[in-house]
């Protein structure tokens, strides 16, 4: 963790990491098969991804809160002007309202992801012996 970077850089890097995940997974679930390309590795790997999404959404509301606090502080110092000529007070009010709404949506997403984690954390692939037994019984 580099605590010397500009704060927005951390958010941009997180977005880039999500973009990387999206690119890795866009062509199908085989990326979850692991190093040896075994489908049995996919269920727990997918569960890990669901858990990571939950952690991401667990941390986002704090990031929104702290960004909103920065906006309020800068506004209190009368350090904001709107380049498009809009009234600063009205624009800041809209910005803060949008951040509050986004935070609420994140909390809803957290609830759904928590439910997903409860299921996905118990997923596992079949043991190789299970596959052999299944194949033997299908004869």
Coordinates of N, CA, C and O in Angstrom, one line a residue:
X1 N 0.9 -1.2 0.0 CA 0.0 0.0 0.0 C 0.9 1.2 0.0 O 1.8 1.4 0.8
X2 N 0.7 2.1 -1.0 CA 1.5 3.3 -1.1 C 0.6 4.5 -0.6 O -0.3 5.0 -1.3
X3 N 0.9 5.0 0.6 CA 0.1 6.1 1.2 C 0.6 7.4 0.8 O 0.1 8.5 1.3
X4 N 1.5 7.5 -0.2 CA 2.1 8.8 -0.6 C 1.5 9.2 -1.9 O 1.7 10.4 -2.4
X5 N 0.7 8.4 -2.6 CA 0.1 8.7 -3.9 C -1.0 9.7 -3.7 O -1.6 9.8 -2.7
X6 N -1.3 10.4 -4.8 CA -2.6 11.2 -4.8 C -3.7 10.3 -4.6 O -3.8 9.2 -5.2
X7 N -4.7 10.7 -3.8 CA -5.8 9.8 -3.5 C -6.6 9.3 -4.7 O -7.0 8.1 -4.7
X8 N -6.8 10.1 -5.7 CA -7.5 9.7 -6.9 C -6.8 8.6 -7.6 O -7.4 7.7 -8.3
X9 N -5.5 8.5 -7.5 CA -4.7 7.4 -8.1 C -5.1 6.0 -7.6 O -5.1 5.1 -8.3
X10 N -5.3 6.0 -6.3 CA -5.7 4.7 -5.7 C -7.0 4.2 -6.3 O -7.2 3.0 -6.6
X11 N -8.0 5.1 -6.4 CA -9.2 4.8 -7.0 C -9.1 4.3 -8.5 O -9.7 3.4 -8.9
X12 N -8.3 5.1 -9.2 CA -8.0 4.7 -10.6 C -7.4 3.3 -10.7 O -7.7 2.5 -11.6
X13 N -6.4 3.0 -9.8 CA -5.8 1.7 -9.9 C -6.8 0.6 -9.6 O -6.7 -0.5 -10.2
X14 N -7.7 0.9 -8.6 CA -8.7 -0.1 -8.3 C -9.6 -0.4 -9.5 O -9.9 -1.5 -9.9
X15 N -10.0 0.7 -10.2 CA -10.8 0.6 -11.4 C -10.0 -0.2 -12.5 O -10.6 -1.0 -13.2
X16 N -8.7 0.0 -12.6 CA -7.9 -0.7 -13.6 C -7.9 -2.2 -13.2 O -7.9 -3.0 -14.1
X17 N -7.8 -2.5 -12.0 CA -7.8 -3.9 -11.6 C -9.2 -4.6 -11.9 O -9.2 -5.7 -12.3
X18 N -10.3 -3.9 -11.7 CA -11.6 -4.4 -12.1 C -11.6 -4.6 -13.6 O -12.1 -5.6 -14.1
X19 N -11.1 -3.7 -14.3 CA -11.1 -3.8 -15.8 C -10.3 -5.0 -16.2 O -10.6 -5.8 -17.1
X20 N -9.1 -5.2 -15.5 CA -8.3 -6.4 -15.8 C -9.1 -7.7 -15.6 O -9.1 -8.6 -16.4
X21 N -9.8 -7.8 -14.5 CA -10.7 -8.9 -14.1 C -11.7 -9.1 -15.3 O -12.0 -10.2 -15.7
X22 N -12.4 -8.0 -15.7 CA -13.4 -8.1 -16.7 C -12.8 -8.7 -18.0 O -13.4 -9.5 -18.7
X23 N -11.6 -8.2 -18.4 CA -10.9 -8.7 -19.6 C -10.6 -10.2 -19.4 O -10.7 -11.0 -20.4
X24 N -10.1 -10.6 -18.3 CA -9.7 -12.0 -18.0 C -10.9 -12.9 -18.1 O -10.7 -14.1 -18.5
X25 N -12.0 -12.5 -17.7 CA -13.2 -13.4 -17.6 C -14.2 -13.2 -18.7 O -15.1 -14.0 -18.8
X26 N -14.0 -12.3 -19.6 CA -14.9 -12.0 -20.7 C -15.2 -13.2 -21.6 O -16.3 -13.4 -22.2
X27 N -14.1 -14.0 -21.9 CA -14.2 -15.1 -22.9 C -14.7 -16.4 -22.3 O -14.7 -17.4 -22.9
X28 N -15.1 -16.4 -21.0 CA -15.7 -17.6 -20.5 C -15.1 -17.9 -19.1 O -14.1 -17.4 -18.7
X29 N -15.6 -18.9 -18.5 CA -15.2 -19.3 -17.1 C -13.9 -20.1 -17.1 O -13.5 -20.4 -16.0
X30 N -13.4 -20.5 -18.2 CA -12.2 -21.3 -18.1 C -11.0 -20.7 -17.4 O -10.1 -21.4 -16.9
X31 N -11.0 -19.4 -17.3 CA -10.0 -18.7 -16.5 C -10.0 -19.1 -15.0 O -8.9 -19.0 -14.4
X32 N -11.1 -19.6 -14.6 CA -11.2 -20.0 -13.2 C -10.7 -21.5 -13.0 O -10.7 -22.0 -11.9
X33 N -10.3 -22.1 -14.1 CA -9.9 -23.5 -14.0 C -8.6 -23.7 -13.3 O -8.2 -24.8 -13.0
X34 N -7.8 -22.7 -13.2 CA -6.5 -22.7 -12.5 C -5.4 -23.1 -13.4 O -5.5 -23.3 -14.7
X35 N -4.2 -23.2 -12.8 CA -3.0 -23.4 -13.5 C -3.0 -24.7 -14.4 O -2.5 -24.7 -15.5
X36 N -3.6 -25.8 -13.9 CA -3.6 -27.0 -14.7 C -4.9 -27.2 -15.5 O -5.2 -28.3 -16.0
X37 N -5.7 -26.2 -15.6 CA -6.9 -26.2 -16.4 C -7.9 -27.3 -16.0 O -8.4 -28.1 -16.8
X38 N -8.2 -27.4 -14.7 CA -9.1 -28.4 -14.2 C -10.4 -27.7 -13.8 O -10.4 -26.8 -12.9
X39 N -11.5 -28.1 -14.3 CA -12.8 -27.5 -14.0 C -13.1 -27.6 -12.5 O -13.8 -26.8 -11.9
X40 N -12.5 -28.7 -11.8 CA -12.8 -28.8 -10.4 C -12.2 -27.6 -9.6 O -12.7 -27.4 -8.4
X41 N -11.3 -26.9 -10.1 CA -10.8 -25.7 -9.4 C -11.7 -24.5 -9.6 O -11.5 -23.6 -8.8
X42 N -12.6 -24.5 -10.5 CA -13.4 -23.4 -10.8 C -14.4 -23.0 -9.6 O -14.5 -21.8 -9.3
X43 N -15.1 -23.9 -9.0 CA -16.1 -23.5 -8.0 C -15.5 -22.7 -6.8 O -16.0 -21.6 -6.5
X44 N -14.4 -23.2 -6.2 CA -13.8 -22.4 -5.1 C -13.2 -21.1 -5.7 O -13.2 -20.0 -5.0
X45 N -12.7 -21.1 -6.9 CA -12.1 -19.9 -7.4 C -13.2 -18.8 -7.7 O -13.0 -17.6 -7.5
X46 N -14.3 -19.3 -8.2 CA -15.5 -18.4 -8.4 C -15.9 -17.9 -7.0 O -16.3 -16.7 -6.9
X47 N -16.0 -18.7 -6.0 CA -16.3 -18.3 -4.7 C -15.4 -17.2 -4.1 O -15.8 -16.3 -3.5
X48 N -14.1 -17.4 -4.4 CA -13.1 -16.3 -4.0 C -13.4 -15.0 -4.7 O -13.3 -13.9 -4.1
X49 N -13.8 -15.1 -6.0 CA -14.2 -13.9 -6.8 C -15.4 -13.2 -6.1 O -15.4 -12.0 -6.0
X50 N -16.4 -14.0 -5.8 CA -17.6 -13.4 -5.2 C -17.2 -12.8 -3.8 O -17.6 -11.6 -3.5
X51 N -16.4 -13.4 -3.1 CA -15.9 -12.9 -1.8 C -15.1 -11.6 -2.0 O -15.3 -10.6 -1.2
X52 N -14.3 -11.5 -3.0 CA -13.6 -10.3 -3.3 C -14.5 -9.2 -3.7 O -14.3 -8.0 -3.3
X53 N -15.5 -9.5 -4.5 CA -16.5 -8.4 -4.8 C -17.2 -7.9 -3.6 O -17.4 -6.7 -3.5
X54 N -17.5 -8.8 -2.7 CA -18.1 -8.3 -1.4 C -17.2 -7.4 -0.7 O -17.6 -6.3 -0.2
X55 N -15.9 -7.7 -0.6 CA -14.9 -6.9 0.2 C -14.8 -5.5 -0.5 O -14.8 -4.5 0.1
X56 N -14.8 -5.6 -1.9 CA -14.8 -4.3 -2.6 C -16.0 -3.4 -2.2 O -15.8 -2.2 -1.9
X57 N -17.2 -4.0 -2.3 CA -18.3 -3.2 -2.0 C -18.4 -2.8 -0.5 O -19.1 -1.9 -0.1
X58 N -17.7 -3.6 0.4 CA -17.7 -3.3 1.8 C -16.8 -2.0 2.0 O -17.1 -1.2 2.9
X59 N -15.8 -1.8 1.2 CA -14.9 -0.7 1.4 C -15.4 0.6 0.6 O -15.0 1.7 1.0
X60 N -16.2 0.4 -0.4 CA -16.6 1.6 -1.2 C -17.3 2.6 -0.5 O -17.1 3.8 -0.7
X61 N -18.3 2.3 0.4 CA -19.0 3.4 1.1 C -18.1 4.3 1.9 O -18.3 5.5 1.9
X62 N -17.0 3.7 2.5 CA -16.1 4.6 3.3 C -15.4 5.5 2.3 O -15.2 6.7 2.6
X63 N -15.0 5.0 1.1 CA -14.3 5.9 0.2 C -15.3 7.0 -0.3 O -14.8 8.2 -0.4
X64 N -16.5 6.7 -0.5 CA -17.5 7.7 -0.8 C -17.7 8.7 0.3 O -17.7 9.9 0.1
X65 N -17.8 8.2 1.5 CA -17.9 9.1 2.7 C -16.8 10.1 2.8 O -16.9 11.3 3.0
X66 N -15.6 9.6 2.7 CA -14.4 10.4 2.8 C -14.2 11.4 1.7 O -13.7 12.5 1.9
X67 N -14.7 11.0 0.5 CA -14.6 11.9 -0.7 C -15.7 13.0 -0.4 O -15.4 14.2 -0.7
X68 N -16.8 12.7 0.1 CA -17.9 13.7 0.4 C -17.4 14.6 1.4 O -17.6 15.8 1.4
X69 N -16.7 14.1 2.4 CA -16.1 14.9 3.5 C -15.1 15.9 2.9 O -15.1 17.1 3.3
X70 N -14.3 15.5 2.0 CA -13.4 16.4 1.3 C -14.1 17.5 0.5 O -13.7 18.7 0.6
X71 N -15.2 17.1 -0.1 CA -16.0 18.1 -0.9 C -16.5 19.2 0.1 O -16.4 20.4 -0.1
X72 N -17.1 18.7 1.2 CA -17.7 19.6 2.2 C -16.6 20.5 2.8 O -16.8 21.7 2.9
X73 N -15.4 20.0 3.1 CA -14.3 20.8 3.6 C -13.9 21.9 2.6 O -13.8 23.1 3.0
X74 N -13.7 21.5 1.4 CA -13.3 22.5 0.4 C -14.3 23.5 0.1 O -14.0 24.7 0.0
X75 N -15.6 23.1 0.2 CA -16.7 24.0 0.0 C -16.7 25.0 1.2 O -16.9 26.2 1.0
X76 N -16.5 24.5 2.4 CA -16.5 25.4 3.6 C -15.4 26.4 3.5 O -15.5 27.5 4.1
X77 N -14.3 26.1 2.8 CA -13.2 27.0 2.7 C -13.4 28.0 1.5 O -12.5 28.8 1.1
X78 N -14.6 27.8 0.8 CA -14.9 28.7 -0.4 C -13.9 28.5 -1.4 O -13.5 29.5 -2.1
X79 N -13.4 27.3 -1.6 CA -12.3 27.0 -2.6 C -12.8 26.4 -3.9 O -12.0 26.1 -4.8
X80 N -14.1 26.3 -4.1 CA -14.7 25.8 -5.3 C -15.3 26.8 -6.2 O -16.0 27.7 -5.7
X81 N -15.0 26.8 -7.4 CA -15.7 27.6 -8.4 C -16.1 26.6 -9.5 O -15.4 25.6 -9.8
X82 N -17.2 26.9 -10.2 CA -17.7 26.0 -11.2 C -17.2 26.6 -12.6 O -17.5 27.8 -12.9
X83 N -16.5 25.8 -13.3 CA -15.9 26.3 -14.6 C -17.0 26.6 -15.6 O -16.8 27.3 -16.6
X84 N -18.2 26.0 -15.4 CA -19.3 26.2 -16.4 C -20.2 27.3 -16.0 O -21.2 27.5 -16.6
X85 N -19.9 28.0 -14.9 CA -20.7 29.1 -14.5 C -21.9 28.7 -13.6 O -22.6 29.6 -13.1
X86 N -22.1 27.4 -13.3 CA -23.2 27.0 -12.4 C -22.9 27.6 -11.0 O -21.8 27.9 -10.6
X87 N -24.0 27.8 -10.2 CA -23.9 28.2 -8.8 C -23.2 27.1 -8.0 O -23.6 26.0 -8.1
X88 N -22.2 27.5 -7.3 CA -21.4 26.5 -6.6 C -22.2 25.8 -5.5 O -22.1 24.6 -5.5
X89 N -23.0 26.5 -4.8 CA -23.8 25.9 -3.7 C -24.7 24.8 -4.3 O -24.8 23.7 -3.7
X90 N -25.4 25.2 -5.4 CA -26.3 24.2 -6.0 C -25.6 23.0 -6.6 O -26.0 21.8 -6.4
X91 N -24.4 23.2 -7.2 CA -23.7 22.2 -7.8 C -23.1 21.2 -6.7 O -23.2 20.0 -6.8
X92 N -22.6 21.8 -5.6 CA -22.1 21.0 -4.6 C -23.2 20.2 -3.9 O -23.0 19.0 -3.6
X93 N -24.3 20.8 -3.7 CA -25.5 20.1 -3.2 C -25.9 18.9 -4.0 O -26.1 17.8 -3.5
X94 N -25.9 19.1 -5.4 CA -26.2 18.0 -6.3 C -25.1 16.9 -6.2 O -25.5 15.7 -6.2
X95 N -23.9 17.3 -6.1 CA -22.8 16.3 -6.0 C -22.9 15.5 -4.7 O -22.8 14.3 -4.8
X96 N -23.1 16.1 -3.6 CA -23.2 15.4 -2.3 C -24.5 14.5 -2.3 O -24.4 13.4 -1.8
X97 N -25.6 15.0 -2.9 CA -26.8 14.1 -3.0 C -26.5 12.9 -3.8 O -26.9 11.8 -3.5
X98 N -25.8 13.1 -4.9 CA -25.4 11.9 -5.8 C -24.5 10.9 -5.1 O -24.7 9.7 -5.2
X99 N -23.6 11.5 -4.3 CA -22.7 10.6 -3.5 C -23.5 9.8 -2.5 O -23.2 8.6 -2.2
X100 N -24.4 10.5 -1.8 CA -25.2 9.8 -0.8 C -26.1 8.7 -1.5 O -26.2 7.6 -1.0
X101 N -26.7 9.0 -2.6 CA -27.4 8.0 -3.4 C -26.6 6.8 -3.8 O -27.0 5.7 -3.7
X102 N -25.4 7.1 -4.2 CA -24.4 6.0 -4.6 C -24.1 5.2 -3.5 O -24.0 3.9 -3.6
X103 N -23.8 5.8 -2.3 CA -23.5 5.0 -1.1 C -24.7 4.1 -0.7 O -24.4 3.0 -0.4
X104 N -25.9 4.6 -0.8 CA -27.0 3.8 -0.5 C -27.1 2.6 -1.4 O -27.4 1.4 -1.0
X105 N -26.9 2.8 -2.7 CA -26.9 1.7 -3.7 C -25.8 0.7 -3.4 O -26.0 -0.5 -3.5
X106 N -24.6 1.1 -2.9 CA -23.6 0.2 -2.5 C -23.9 -0.6 -1.3 O -23.6 -1.8 -1.3
X107 N -24.7 0.0 -0.4 CA -25.1 -0.8 0.8 C -26.1 -1.9 0.4 O -26.1 -3.0 0.9
X108 N -27.0 -1.6 -0.6 CA -27.9 -2.6 -1.1 C -27.1 -3.7 -1.8 O -27.4 -4.9 -1.6
X109 N -26.1 -3.3 -2.6 CA -25.3 -4.3 -3.3 C -24.5 -5.2 -2.3 O -24.4 -6.4 -2.5
X110 N -24.1 -4.6 -1.2 CA -23.4 -5.3 -0.2 C -24.3 -6.4 0.4 O -23.9 -7.6 0.6
X111 N -25.5 -6.1 0.6 CA -26.5 -7.1 1.2 C -26.6 -8.3 0.2 O -26.6 -9.4 0.7
X112 N -26.8 -8.0 -1.1 CA -26.9 -9.1 -2.0 C -25.6 -9.9 -2.2 O -25.7 -11.1 -2.3
X113 N -24.5 -9.2 -2.1 CA -23.2 -9.9 -2.2 C -22.9 -10.7 -1.0 O -22.4 -11.8 -1.1
X114 N -23.4 -10.3 0.2 CA -23.2 -11.0 1.4 C -24.0 -12.4 1.3 O -23.5 -13.4 1.6
X115 N -25.2 -12.3 0.7 CA -26.0 -13.5 0.5 C -25.3 -14.4 -0.5 O -25.2 -15.6 -0.3
X116 N -24.7 -13.8 -1.6 CA -23.9 -14.6 -2.6 C -22.7 -15.3 -1.9 O -22.4 -16.4 -2.2
X117 N -22.0 -14.6 -1.0 CA -20.9 -15.1 -0.4 C -21.3 -16.3 0.5 O -20.6 -17.3 0.6
X118 N -22.4 -16.2 1.2 CA -22.8 -17.3 2.0 C -23.0 -18.6 1.3 O -22.7 -19.7 1.8
X119 N -23.4 -18.5 0.0 CA -23.6 -19.7 -0.8 C -22.2 -20.1 -1.5 O -21.8 -21.2 -1.4
X120 N -21.6 -19.1 -2.1 CA -20.4 -19.4 -2.9 C -19.2 -19.9 -2.1 O -18.3 -20.6 -2.5
X121 N -19.2 -19.5 -0.8 CA -18.0 -19.9 0.1 C -18.1 -21.3 0.4 O -17.1 -21.9 0.8
X122 N -19.2 -22.0 0.1 CA -19.3 -23.4 0.4 C -19.2 -24.2 -0.9 O -19.2 -25.5 -0.8
X123 N -18.9 -23.6 -2.0 CA -18.8 -24.3 -3.3 C -17.4 -25.0 -3.4 O -16.4 -24.4 -3.0
X124 N -17.4 -26.2 -3.9 CA -16.1 -26.9 -4.1 C -16.3 -27.7 -5.4 O -17.4 -28.0 -5.8
X125 N -15.2 -28.1 -6.0 CA -15.2 -29.0 -7.1 C -15.3 -30.4 -6.6 O -15.0 -30.7 -5.5
X126 N -15.7 -31.3 -7.5 CA -15.7 -32.7 -7.2 C -14.2 -33.2 -7.1 O -13.3 -32.7 -7.7
X127 N -14.0 -34.2 -6.2 CA -12.7 -34.9 -6.1 C -12.6 -35.7 -7.4 O -13.6 -36.1 -8.0
X128 N -11.4 -35.9 -7.8 CA -11.2 -36.7 -9.0 C -11.7 -38.1 -8.8 O -12.3 -38.6 -9.8
X129 N -11.7 -38.6 -7.6 CA -12.3 -39.9 -7.4 C -13.8 -39.9 -7.6 O -14.4 -40.9 -8.1
X130 N -14.5 -38.8 -7.3 CA -15.9 -38.7 -7.5 C -16.2 -38.8 -9.0 O -17.2 -39.4 -9.4
X131 N -15.4 -38.1 -9.8 CA -15.6 -38.2 -11.2 C -15.5 -39.6 -11.8 O -16.2 -40.0 -12.6
X132 N -14.5 -40.3 -11.3 CA -14.2 -41.7 -11.7 C -15.4 -42.5 -11.3 O -15.9 -43.3 -12.1
X133 N -15.9 -42.4 -10.0 CA -17.0 -43.2 -9.6 C -18.3 -42.9 -10.4 O -19.0 -43.8 -10.8
X134 N -18.5 -41.6 -10.7 CA -19.7 -41.2 -11.5 C -19.6 -41.8 -12.9 O -20.6 -42.3 -13.4
X135 N -18.4 -41.8 -13.4 CA -18.2 -42.4 -14.8 C -18.5 -43.9 -14.7 O -19.1 -44.4 -15.6
X136 N -18.1 -44.6 -13.6 CA -18.3 -46.0 -13.5 C -19.8 -46.3 -13.4 O -20.2 -47.3 -13.9
X137 N -20.5 -45.5 -12.7 CA -21.9 -45.8 -12.5 C -22.8 -45.5 -13.7 O -23.9 -45.9 -13.8
X138 N -22.2 -44.7 -14.6 CA -23.0 -44.4 -15.9 C -22.8 -45.4 -17.0 O -23.3 -45.2 -18.0
X139 N -22.1 -46.5 -16.7 CA -21.8 -47.5 -17.7 C -23.0 -48.4 -17.8 O -23.7 -48.7 -17.0

